[in-house]
Short mmCIF file of C-alpha atoms and ligand atoms in Angstrom, two decimals:
data_model
loop_
_atom_site.label_atom_id
_atom_site.label_comp_id
_atom_site.label_asym_id
_atom_site.label_seq_id
_atom_site.Cartn_x
_atom_site.Cartn_y
_atom_site.Cartn_z
CA MET A 1 48.39 59.63 -53.93
CA ASN A 2 45.17 58.37 -52.48
CA ILE A 3 46.16 54.72 -52.72
CA LEU A 4 49.49 55.60 -51.10
CA ARG A 5 47.69 57.05 -48.12
CA LYS A 6 45.44 54.02 -47.92
CA SER A 7 47.82 51.10 -48.18
CA ILE A 8 50.67 50.23 -45.92
CA VAL A 9 51.91 47.68 -48.43
CA ILE A 10 52.36 50.24 -51.16
CA LYS A 11 54.24 52.44 -48.74
CA LEU A 12 56.49 49.54 -47.88
CA TRP A 13 56.97 48.69 -51.51
CA LEU A 14 57.97 52.24 -52.36
CA LEU A 15 60.35 52.27 -49.45
CA MET A 16 62.00 49.05 -50.55
CA VAL A 17 62.25 50.13 -54.16
CA MET A 18 63.80 53.40 -53.07
CA LEU A 19 66.26 51.55 -50.88
CA VAL A 20 67.22 49.22 -53.71
CA LEU A 21 67.70 52.11 -56.09
CA ILE A 22 69.72 54.21 -53.65
CA ILE A 23 71.99 51.31 -52.72
CA LEU A 24 72.47 50.30 -56.36
CA TYR A 25 73.15 53.87 -57.40
CA PHE A 26 75.87 54.33 -54.86
CA THR A 27 77.45 50.93 -55.31
CA GLY A 28 77.21 51.42 -59.07
CA VAL A 29 78.88 54.80 -59.00
CA LEU A 30 81.61 53.73 -56.60
CA GLN A 31 82.18 50.46 -58.38
CA THR A 32 82.47 52.09 -61.78
CA ALA A 33 84.90 54.67 -60.47
CA LYS A 34 87.03 52.02 -58.81
CA LEU A 35 86.91 49.76 -61.85
CA LYS A 36 87.84 52.57 -64.18
CA GLN A 37 90.78 53.37 -61.99
CA LEU A 38 91.87 49.74 -61.96
CA TYR A 39 91.42 49.32 -65.72
CA TYR A 40 93.36 52.44 -66.52
CA ALA A 41 96.13 51.51 -64.13
CA GLN A 42 96.37 48.08 -65.72
CA GLN A 43 96.22 49.45 -69.21
CA LEU A 44 98.83 52.04 -68.37
CA GLU A 45 101.15 49.39 -67.01
CA GLU A 46 100.75 47.26 -70.10
CA LEU A 47 101.29 50.23 -72.37
CA THR A 48 104.34 51.31 -70.42
CA ASN A 49 105.83 47.83 -70.63
CA GLU A 50 105.11 47.72 -74.33
CA ALA A 51 106.65 51.18 -74.84
CA ARG A 52 109.78 50.18 -72.90
CA HIS A 53 110.01 47.03 -74.92
CA ILE A 54 109.71 48.92 -78.21
CA SER A 55 112.26 51.48 -77.09
CA THR A 56 114.80 48.68 -76.73
CA ILE A 57 114.35 47.52 -80.31
CA LYS A 58 117.57 48.41 -82.13
CA GLU A 59 115.95 49.12 -85.49
CA ILE A 60 113.90 51.87 -83.96
CA HIS A 61 116.83 54.25 -84.41
CA ASP A 62 117.14 53.30 -88.00
CA GLN A 63 115.89 56.22 -90.12
CA ASN A 64 114.64 53.79 -92.74
CA LEU A 65 113.01 51.42 -90.29
CA ASN A 66 110.92 48.65 -91.81
CA VAL A 67 107.37 49.95 -91.67
CA ASN A 68 105.97 46.42 -91.37
CA LEU A 69 107.66 46.00 -88.02
CA LEU A 70 105.96 49.11 -86.67
CA TYR A 71 102.60 48.01 -88.11
CA THR A 72 102.98 44.63 -86.49
CA LEU A 73 103.86 46.18 -83.17
CA ALA A 74 101.02 48.70 -83.35
CA GLY A 75 98.60 45.97 -84.43
CA ALA A 76 99.62 43.86 -81.42
CA PHE A 77 98.09 46.29 -78.98
CA LYS A 78 95.64 47.91 -81.45
CA GLY A 79 97.17 51.31 -80.89
CA ASN A 80 99.51 53.90 -82.26
CA ILE A 81 103.29 54.11 -82.04
CA MET A 82 104.92 57.50 -82.26
CA VAL A 83 108.67 58.01 -82.20
CA ILE A 84 109.91 61.57 -81.56
CA ASP A 85 113.38 63.00 -81.48
CA LYS A 86 115.06 64.99 -78.74
CA GLN A 87 113.43 68.25 -79.84
CA GLY A 88 109.96 66.72 -80.00
CA TYR A 89 109.75 66.32 -83.76
CA ILE A 90 107.85 63.31 -84.98
CA VAL A 91 110.03 60.72 -86.65
CA HIS A 92 107.48 57.91 -87.07
CA CYS A 93 103.76 57.73 -86.39
CA ILE A 94 102.16 54.40 -87.21
CA GLY A 95 98.78 52.81 -86.34
CA MET A 96 95.21 53.90 -85.66
CA GLY A 97 94.93 55.24 -89.20
CA MET A 98 98.30 56.98 -89.11
CA SER A 99 101.14 56.16 -91.43
CA MET A 100 103.95 58.67 -91.14
CA GLN A 101 107.39 57.31 -91.52
CA ASN A 102 110.64 59.15 -91.30
CA VAL A 103 108.92 62.50 -91.45
CA ALA A 104 111.60 64.33 -89.52
CA GLY A 105 111.98 66.53 -92.52
CA GLU A 106 108.41 67.77 -92.30
CA LYS A 107 109.06 69.05 -88.79
CA ILE A 108 105.91 68.29 -86.90
CA ASN A 109 106.62 69.00 -83.27
CA VAL A 110 104.47 67.33 -80.63
CA VAL A 111 104.90 70.28 -78.28
CA GLY A 112 102.52 73.10 -79.00
CA HIS A 113 100.67 71.20 -81.75
CA HIS A 114 96.98 72.15 -81.58
CA ASP A 115 95.87 68.53 -82.02
CA LEU A 116 98.22 67.24 -79.33
CA PRO A 117 98.11 67.78 -75.59
CA TRP A 118 101.83 67.85 -74.92
CA LYS A 119 103.57 70.81 -73.29
CA LYS A 120 107.16 71.81 -73.17
CA SER A 121 107.44 70.62 -69.57
CA ASP A 122 106.28 67.16 -70.69
CA LEU A 123 109.08 66.96 -73.20
CA GLN A 124 111.54 68.13 -70.60
CA SER A 125 110.35 65.44 -68.18
CA ILE A 126 110.82 62.75 -70.80
CA MET A 127 114.25 64.04 -71.66
CA GLN A 128 115.11 63.83 -67.99
CA GLY A 129 114.29 60.11 -68.16
CA LYS A 130 110.77 60.18 -66.79
CA THR A 131 107.81 58.27 -68.09
CA ILE A 132 104.69 60.38 -68.52
CA SER A 133 101.16 59.54 -69.44
CA TYR A 134 97.97 61.22 -70.66
CA ARG A 135 94.33 60.24 -70.78
CA GLY A 136 91.66 62.04 -72.74
CA ALA A 137 90.93 63.59 -76.12
CA TYR A 138 93.67 63.14 -78.67
CA HIS A 139 92.59 64.99 -81.80
CA PHE A 140 95.72 63.99 -83.60
CA LEU A 141 94.33 60.44 -83.65
CA ASP A 142 90.73 61.61 -83.78
CA THR A 143 89.69 59.81 -80.59
CA ASP A 144 90.06 59.51 -76.84
CA VAL A 145 93.18 57.67 -75.83
CA LEU A 146 95.43 56.57 -73.09
CA THR A 147 98.97 57.52 -73.97
CA VAL A 148 102.29 56.78 -72.37
CA ALA A 149 105.63 58.30 -73.33
CA VAL A 150 108.94 56.69 -72.35
CA PRO A 151 112.46 57.95 -73.04
CA LEU A 152 114.30 56.42 -75.98
CA TYR A 153 117.91 55.68 -75.28
CA LYS A 154 120.72 55.58 -77.83
CA GLU A 155 124.12 54.56 -76.65
CA GLY A 156 123.21 55.36 -73.05
CA LYS A 157 121.85 58.82 -73.82
CA ILE A 158 118.27 59.95 -74.28
CA ALA A 159 117.69 60.43 -77.94
CA GLY A 160 113.95 60.95 -78.00
CA SER A 161 110.81 59.18 -76.93
CA VAL A 162 108.51 56.34 -77.81
CA MET A 163 104.86 57.29 -77.32
CA LEU A 164 102.22 54.59 -77.33
CA SER A 165 98.52 55.43 -77.55
CA SER A 166 95.66 53.06 -77.06
CA PRO A 167 92.01 53.99 -77.73
CA LEU A 168 89.77 54.30 -74.65
CA ALA A 169 86.64 53.04 -76.38
CA PRO A 170 87.10 49.31 -75.54
CA ILE A 171 87.60 50.13 -71.87
CA GLU A 172 84.54 52.38 -71.81
CA GLU A 173 82.63 49.59 -73.46
CA ARG A 174 83.56 47.13 -70.76
CA ILE A 175 82.61 49.62 -68.08
CA GLY A 176 79.33 50.21 -69.89
CA ALA A 177 78.66 46.47 -69.72
CA LEU A 178 79.25 46.57 -65.99
CA GLN A 179 76.85 49.45 -65.62
CA ARG A 180 74.28 47.45 -67.50
CA ILE A 181 74.71 44.62 -65.00
CA THR A 182 74.05 47.12 -62.21
CA LEU A 183 70.92 48.23 -64.02
CA TYR A 184 69.70 44.64 -64.33
CA ALA A 185 70.42 44.11 -60.66
CA GLY A 186 68.26 47.16 -59.97
CA LEU A 187 65.39 45.72 -61.99
CA ILE A 188 65.71 42.38 -60.21
CA GLY A 189 65.80 44.28 -56.90
CA ILE A 190 62.56 46.08 -57.75
CA ALA A 191 60.93 42.80 -58.75
CA LEU A 192 62.08 41.22 -55.49
CA ALA A 193 60.79 44.22 -53.53
CA THR A 194 57.43 43.77 -55.22
CA ILE A 195 57.26 40.08 -54.37
CA LEU A 196 58.34 40.84 -50.81
CA SER A 197 55.66 43.49 -50.47
CA LEU A 198 53.04 41.06 -51.64
CA LEU A 199 54.25 38.51 -49.12
CA LEU A 200 54.31 41.17 -46.43
CA SER A 201 50.78 42.12 -47.23
CA ARG A 202 49.82 38.66 -46.00
CA THR A 203 51.46 39.10 -42.63
CA LEU A 204 51.02 42.82 -42.27
CA SER A 205 47.99 44.28 -43.88
CA ARG A 206 45.73 41.26 -43.90
CA PRO A 207 45.63 40.88 -40.11
CA LEU A 208 45.19 44.63 -39.83
CA LEU A 209 42.25 44.47 -42.21
CA LYS A 210 40.78 41.62 -40.20
CA MET A 211 41.10 43.69 -37.05
CA HIS A 212 39.43 46.56 -38.81
CA GLN A 213 36.52 44.28 -39.67
CA ALA A 214 36.34 42.98 -36.11
CA ALA A 215 36.30 46.52 -34.77
CA GLN A 216 33.51 47.37 -37.17
CA SER A 217 31.42 44.42 -36.05
CA MET A 218 32.00 45.55 -32.49
CA ALA A 219 30.73 48.97 -33.44
CA ARG A 220 27.61 47.25 -34.77
CA GLY A 221 27.21 45.43 -31.45
CA ASP A 222 28.60 42.05 -32.42
CA TYR A 223 31.26 41.16 -29.88
CA SER A 224 31.54 37.50 -30.72
CA ARG A 225 34.02 38.06 -33.54
CA ARG A 226 37.66 37.29 -32.75
CA VAL A 227 40.80 37.96 -34.75
CA GLU A 228 43.00 34.94 -35.32
CA VAL A 229 46.44 35.68 -33.90
CA LYS A 230 49.50 33.73 -34.86
CA SER A 231 52.33 36.22 -34.73
CA GLN A 232 53.90 37.47 -31.55
CA ASP A 233 54.91 40.85 -32.94
CA GLU A 234 53.24 44.21 -32.44
CA ILE A 235 50.40 43.24 -34.74
CA GLY A 236 49.82 40.04 -32.79
CA LEU A 237 49.81 42.11 -29.64
CA LEU A 238 47.24 44.47 -31.07
CA ALA A 239 45.06 41.57 -32.16
CA HIS A 240 45.31 40.13 -28.66
CA SER A 241 44.26 43.42 -27.12
CA LEU A 242 41.39 43.70 -29.53
CA ASN A 243 40.21 40.18 -28.69
CA ALA A 244 40.52 40.90 -24.99
CA LEU A 245 38.59 44.11 -25.46
CA ALA A 246 35.83 42.30 -27.35
CA ALA A 247 35.63 39.60 -24.67
CA GLU A 248 35.49 42.15 -21.87
CA LEU A 249 32.89 44.24 -23.62
CA GLN A 250 30.84 41.15 -24.36
CA GLU A 251 30.94 40.17 -20.70
CA LYS A 252 30.11 43.68 -19.49
CA ILE A 253 27.22 44.00 -21.90
CA THR A 254 25.87 40.58 -20.96
CA THR A 255 26.00 41.58 -17.29
CA LEU A 256 24.30 44.87 -18.05
CA GLU A 257 21.63 43.11 -20.05
CA ARG A 258 21.11 40.59 -17.28
CA LEU A 259 20.86 43.35 -14.68
CA ASP A 260 18.39 45.19 -16.84
CA LYS A 261 16.40 41.99 -17.32
CA THR A 262 16.27 41.21 -13.57
CA ARG A 263 15.24 44.76 -12.85
CA ARG A 264 12.42 44.59 -15.35
CA GLU A 265 11.42 41.16 -14.11
CA PHE A 266 11.47 42.43 -10.57
CA VAL A 267 9.05 45.23 -11.39
CA ALA A 268 6.85 42.82 -13.33
CA ASN A 269 6.91 40.29 -10.49
CA VAL A 270 6.11 42.87 -7.84
CA SER A 271 3.18 44.17 -9.87
CA HIS A 272 1.96 40.65 -10.41
CA GLU A 273 2.30 39.73 -6.74
CA LEU A 274 0.44 42.86 -5.70
CA ARG A 275 -2.37 42.45 -8.18
CA THR A 276 -3.55 39.04 -6.98
CA PRO A 277 -4.22 39.91 -3.32
CA LEU A 278 -5.62 43.27 -4.36
CA SER A 279 -8.16 41.73 -6.71
CA ILE A 280 -9.14 39.21 -4.04
CA ILE A 281 -9.67 42.03 -1.57
CA GLN A 282 -11.61 43.95 -4.19
CA GLY A 283 -13.82 40.92 -4.92
CA TYR A 284 -14.66 40.24 -1.28
CA THR A 285 -15.33 43.89 -0.41
CA GLU A 286 -17.60 44.30 -3.45
CA ALA A 287 -19.45 41.15 -2.38
CA LEU A 288 -19.85 42.61 1.08
CA ILE A 289 -21.06 45.96 -0.25
CA ASP A 290 -23.54 44.25 -2.53
CA GLY A 291 -24.83 42.31 0.50
CA MET A 292 -23.92 38.99 -1.05
CA ALA A 293 -22.96 37.59 2.33
CA GLY A 294 -26.25 36.42 3.77
CA THR A 295 -25.35 35.28 7.22
CA GLU A 296 -23.13 36.78 9.88
CA ALA A 297 -20.81 33.75 9.62
CA GLU A 298 -20.40 34.30 5.89
CA ARG A 299 -19.58 37.96 6.43
CA LYS A 300 -16.98 37.01 9.01
CA LYS A 301 -15.41 34.54 6.63
CA TYR A 302 -15.17 37.24 3.92
CA LEU A 303 -13.60 39.65 6.37
CA ALA A 304 -11.16 37.00 7.58
CA ASP A 305 -10.11 36.33 3.97
CA ILE A 306 -9.69 40.04 3.35
CA HIS A 307 -7.61 40.29 6.51
CA GLU A 308 -5.41 37.42 5.42
CA GLU A 309 -4.75 39.03 2.05
CA ILE A 310 -3.88 42.29 3.73
CA LEU A 311 -1.40 40.50 5.99
CA ARG A 312 0.04 38.84 2.92
CA LEU A 313 0.41 42.17 1.20
CA ARG A 314 2.13 43.64 4.21
CA ARG A 315 4.52 40.71 4.40
CA LEU A 316 5.23 40.98 0.70
CA VAL A 317 5.96 44.69 0.90
CA ALA A 318 8.12 44.21 3.99
CA GLU A 319 10.09 41.41 2.29
CA ILE A 320 10.58 43.36 -0.90
CA LEU A 321 11.87 46.33 1.02
CA ASP A 322 14.09 44.07 3.08
CA LEU A 323 15.59 42.34 0.09
CA ARG A 324 16.23 45.59 -1.71
CA LYS A 325 17.93 46.99 1.34
CA ILE A 326 20.14 43.93 1.81
CA GLU A 327 20.99 43.90 -1.88
CA ALA A 328 21.89 47.56 -1.89
CA GLY A 329 24.08 46.91 1.14
CA ARG A 330 22.04 49.36 3.14
CA VAL A 331 21.35 46.92 5.95
CA GLU A 332 24.03 47.03 8.56
CA MET A 333 24.64 43.64 10.16
CA LYS A 334 24.79 44.05 13.90
CA MET A 335 27.45 41.43 14.47
CA GLN A 336 27.91 39.99 17.92
CA LYS A 337 29.14 36.81 19.55
CA ILE A 338 26.13 34.57 19.99
CA SER A 339 25.45 30.92 20.62
CA LEU A 340 23.56 29.42 17.72
CA ILE A 341 22.01 26.78 20.04
CA HIS A 342 20.13 29.47 21.86
CA LEU A 343 18.88 31.09 18.66
CA VAL A 344 17.94 27.82 16.92
CA SER A 345 16.13 26.51 20.00
CA GLN A 346 14.15 29.72 20.24
CA VAL A 347 12.89 29.55 16.66
CA PHE A 348 12.40 25.78 16.86
CA GLU A 349 10.09 26.20 19.85
CA GLN A 350 8.00 28.74 17.94
CA PHE A 351 7.41 26.20 15.20
CA GLN A 352 6.84 23.22 17.47
CA ALA A 353 3.25 24.17 18.20
CA LEU A 354 2.57 24.68 14.49
CA ALA A 355 4.15 21.32 13.68
CA GLU A 356 2.10 19.56 16.31
CA ASP A 357 -1.07 21.10 14.86
CA LYS A 358 -0.15 19.61 11.50
CA GLN A 359 0.80 16.31 13.14
CA ILE A 360 4.37 16.66 12.08
CA ILE A 361 7.17 15.28 14.20
CA ALA A 362 9.75 18.02 14.77
CA SER A 363 13.13 17.35 16.36
CA LEU A 364 16.25 19.34 17.22
CA ASP A 365 19.62 17.57 17.46
CA PHE A 366 23.13 18.69 18.34
CA ALA A 367 26.26 17.35 19.96
CA PRO A 368 27.55 19.21 23.04
CA GLY A 369 29.48 22.33 22.13
CA SER A 370 29.45 26.11 22.30
CA TYR A 371 28.31 26.83 18.72
CA THR A 372 29.50 30.39 19.12
CA VAL A 373 29.49 32.49 15.99
CA LYS A 374 29.81 36.14 15.11
CA ALA A 375 26.45 37.07 13.65
CA ASP A 376 23.47 39.39 13.64
CA PRO A 377 20.94 37.42 15.76
CA ASP A 378 17.86 39.07 14.25
CA ARG A 379 18.96 38.32 10.72
CA ILE A 380 19.94 34.72 11.43
CA LYS A 381 16.59 34.28 13.12
CA GLN A 382 14.94 35.52 9.95
CA VAL A 383 16.80 32.87 7.95
CA LEU A 384 15.79 30.13 10.39
CA ILE A 385 12.16 31.27 10.29
CA ASN A 386 12.12 31.25 6.50
CA LEU A 387 13.65 27.77 6.29
CA LEU A 388 11.53 26.24 9.04
CA ASP A 389 8.39 27.89 7.68
CA ASN A 390 9.05 26.33 4.28
CA ALA A 391 9.82 22.92 5.82
CA VAL A 392 6.69 22.81 7.96
CA ARG A 393 4.57 24.19 5.15
CA VAL A 394 5.60 21.53 2.61
CA THR A 395 5.53 18.58 4.99
CA LEU A 396 2.35 16.56 5.10
CA PRO A 397 0.80 15.27 8.33
CA GLY A 398 2.76 12.30 9.63
CA GLY A 399 5.96 13.70 8.16
CA GLN A 400 9.07 14.87 9.92
CA VAL A 401 11.09 18.06 10.25
CA LYS A 402 14.56 17.67 11.70
CA VAL A 403 16.88 20.47 12.73
CA ASN A 404 20.56 19.63 13.16
CA LEU A 405 23.46 21.67 14.51
CA THR A 406 27.04 20.63 13.78
CA GLU A 407 30.24 22.27 14.83
CA LEU A 408 32.84 22.16 12.05
CA LYS A 409 36.46 23.30 12.19
CA ASP A 410 35.84 27.01 11.89
CA MET A 411 32.20 26.99 10.90
CA VAL A 412 28.92 26.07 12.42
CA GLN A 413 26.44 24.22 10.23
CA VAL A 414 22.69 24.26 10.61
CA SER A 415 20.57 21.89 8.58
CA ILE A 416 16.79 21.62 8.30
CA THR A 417 15.45 18.42 6.80
CA ASP A 418 11.87 17.76 5.84
CA THR A 419 9.95 14.88 4.33
CA GLY A 420 8.11 17.14 1.93
CA PRO A 421 7.77 16.75 -1.86
CA GLY A 422 11.38 17.67 -2.56
CA ILE A 423 12.61 19.92 -5.36
CA PRO A 424 13.39 18.71 -8.89
CA PRO A 425 17.15 18.94 -9.59
CA GLU A 426 16.71 21.39 -12.48
CA GLU A 427 14.81 23.76 -10.21
CA GLN A 428 17.23 23.59 -7.29
CA PRO A 429 19.48 26.39 -8.56
CA LEU A 430 16.43 28.57 -9.26
CA ILE A 431 14.74 28.57 -5.88
CA TRP A 432 17.22 31.21 -4.67
CA GLU A 433 15.93 33.67 -7.25
CA ARG A 434 13.45 36.24 -6.12
CA PHE A 435 9.80 35.36 -6.64
CA TYR A 436 10.69 31.87 -7.78
CA LYS A 437 8.15 29.26 -6.77
CA VAL A 438 8.44 25.60 -7.65
CA ASP A 439 4.78 24.80 -7.45
CA LYS A 440 3.07 27.87 -8.80
CA SER A 441 -0.45 26.76 -7.94
CA ARG A 442 0.37 25.74 -4.38
CA ALA A 443 2.11 29.01 -3.67
CA ARG A 444 -1.24 30.74 -3.76
CA THR A 445 -2.74 28.73 -0.93
CA GLY A 446 0.55 28.33 0.86
CA GLY A 447 0.84 32.07 0.94
CA GLY A 448 4.54 32.17 0.03
CA THR A 449 6.01 35.16 -1.71
CA GLY A 450 8.97 33.44 -3.35
CA LEU A 451 11.30 35.84 -1.60
CA GLY A 452 12.16 33.90 1.56
CA LEU A 453 15.08 31.91 0.17
CA ALA A 454 16.46 34.89 -1.78
CA ILE A 455 16.54 36.89 1.46
CA ALA A 456 18.05 33.97 3.39
CA LYS A 457 20.82 33.57 0.85
CA LYS A 458 21.67 37.27 0.94
CA ILE A 459 21.82 37.28 4.73
CA ILE A 460 24.04 34.19 4.97
CA GLU A 461 26.36 35.56 2.31
CA ALA A 462 26.60 38.83 4.18
CA HIS A 463 27.86 36.75 7.11
CA GLY A 464 30.59 35.20 4.97
CA GLY A 465 28.82 31.85 4.92
CA SER A 466 26.96 29.82 2.34
CA ILE A 467 23.59 28.16 1.99
CA GLU A 468 22.71 25.12 -0.08
CA VAL A 469 20.03 22.58 -0.68
CA SER A 470 20.09 18.89 -1.34
CA SER A 471 16.82 17.35 -2.32
CA LYS A 472 15.26 14.31 -3.92
CA PRO A 473 11.79 14.70 -5.38
CA GLY A 474 9.38 12.57 -3.39
CA LYS A 475 11.78 12.07 -0.50
CA GLY A 476 12.20 15.56 0.93
CA SER A 477 14.79 18.27 1.14
CA THR A 478 17.62 19.37 3.35
CA PHE A 479 18.59 23.01 3.50
CA TYR A 480 21.86 23.71 5.24
CA PHE A 481 23.89 26.76 5.84
CA VAL A 482 27.26 27.45 7.45
CA ILE A 483 28.51 30.62 9.05
CA PRO A 484 32.03 31.30 10.28
CA LYS A 485 32.73 31.14 13.97
P1 ADP B 1 8.14 31.13 -0.51
O1 ADP B 1 7.88 32.28 0.34
O2 ADP B 1 7.21 31.02 -1.68
O3 ADP B 1 8.26 29.84 0.24
P2 ADP B 1 10.92 30.80 -0.86
O4 ADP B 1 11.92 31.67 -1.48
O5 ADP B 1 11.07 30.52 0.58
O6 ADP B 1 9.50 31.39 -1.19
O7 ADP B 1 10.92 29.45 -1.64
C1 ADP B 1 10.92 29.43 -3.03
C2 ADP B 1 10.29 28.16 -3.55
O8 ADP B 1 11.14 27.06 -3.26
C3 ADP B 1 9.01 27.82 -2.89
O9 ADP B 1 7.94 28.40 -3.59
C4 ADP B 1 8.94 26.33 -2.94
O10 ADP B 1 8.33 25.94 -4.15
C5 ADP B 1 10.39 25.90 -2.97
N1 ADP B 1 10.78 25.40 -1.62
C6 ADP B 1 11.30 26.11 -0.63
N2 ADP B 1 11.57 25.30 0.42
C7 ADP B 1 11.17 24.07 0.08
C8 ADP B 1 11.18 22.78 0.73
N3 ADP B 1 11.62 22.63 1.99
N4 ADP B 1 10.69 21.72 0.05
C9 ADP B 1 10.24 21.88 -1.22
N5 ADP B 1 10.20 23.05 -1.89
C10 ADP B 1 10.66 24.13 -1.25
#
């Protein structure tokens, strides 16, 4: 019972076997019945013909009929010939172990004899010229028989009857053989059902088992496993769904893991970024307390350094908060129609003095046009400051920083090119990550936080634009962004 509940194949097998047996049983029963009917009808016809034929034999009326003739006739159809007179008295009875000849004197009447099935009405029917028949037990001959009785005519009048009986055993035997064939067919059917079930187990239960295994690996956290699907049926469909589910789960979990990782990294980065300026401040203040600074100039230098670190900390905290806000979508962009020329020129001028100090040639270029876009001026300014600050910071004296404005079809493009060290290709996709710094040692002195580009990217994306970099190490970099008009 347990295995039945556990295996689909065994269920199928049982079902098929049951089907085979039910079908065979019914066809067997119906077939046998029909065949019996046909056999009996045929046999009856033959017997009737034989009886009619015998009744026409002249010698049959002869009281001293040659017994050999009757034996020959009875032997021909392996049965019994009985001749009775008008009143039903047996005249001859030959064959099937019987040998009564001309026994009219002994007065055995077929009607009412306890070993014979005949009734008075049967005799009357025969005497009216009818042919009658009987099938069943015939104790007189000690066996089951098929019997037919035809009228016996003498000079145009009915003078008695010829009754022919044939044993049923041979017919039953033939029907038995047929039933055996049905039985063999049943056995073959069961064997075929078994083979079919085994074949079905390949297409049915094996894929199901595979899916079961895949589901179990999923439960254990392995989502890489896929079920091979070939069929297009319901099982194939299920396998497809399972694969899709695994893929989706895998993706979701990877995203979750990545999110978790960035969150943890963020916390680690923030702590790290905070610790450095704090320890510098701590060092300088302790030096001051301990009176390590001898001269007034030295003390001023210490204080200036402390001040710088504090500014750095403030900037860091402000940027972190900013980035978090933009990322969480909590910063509302105050969109308005503005001319980018105005905004770019404004920021460019702020940096010109700085560039001159560093002996960097700074230039701003644009073809005539309106350069009107829908944007938040403060935020775009922040982007420009971040990009220009980076450009001026990385460019060495004698280098150049070029700002270019281009009006495209439905975008405005701003590009900032420097002749700085450039960014290695493998690092170019990474600079947009928070806290990412290409030159880790220089970042310290340069005072960058590694957040500027991350913030810039978020802002430009919030405007429906995009920001990219193209750079060759040793030659310089160009950062350009577009925003829709
Ligand atoms: P930071 O505040 O440190 O400059 P950013 O996010 O603005 O942070 O920049 C990330 C890193 O990308 C920088 O540390 C720097 O190494 C690199 N980078 C940015 N701009 C340039 C540039 N114009 N040329 C070369 N490297 C650059």
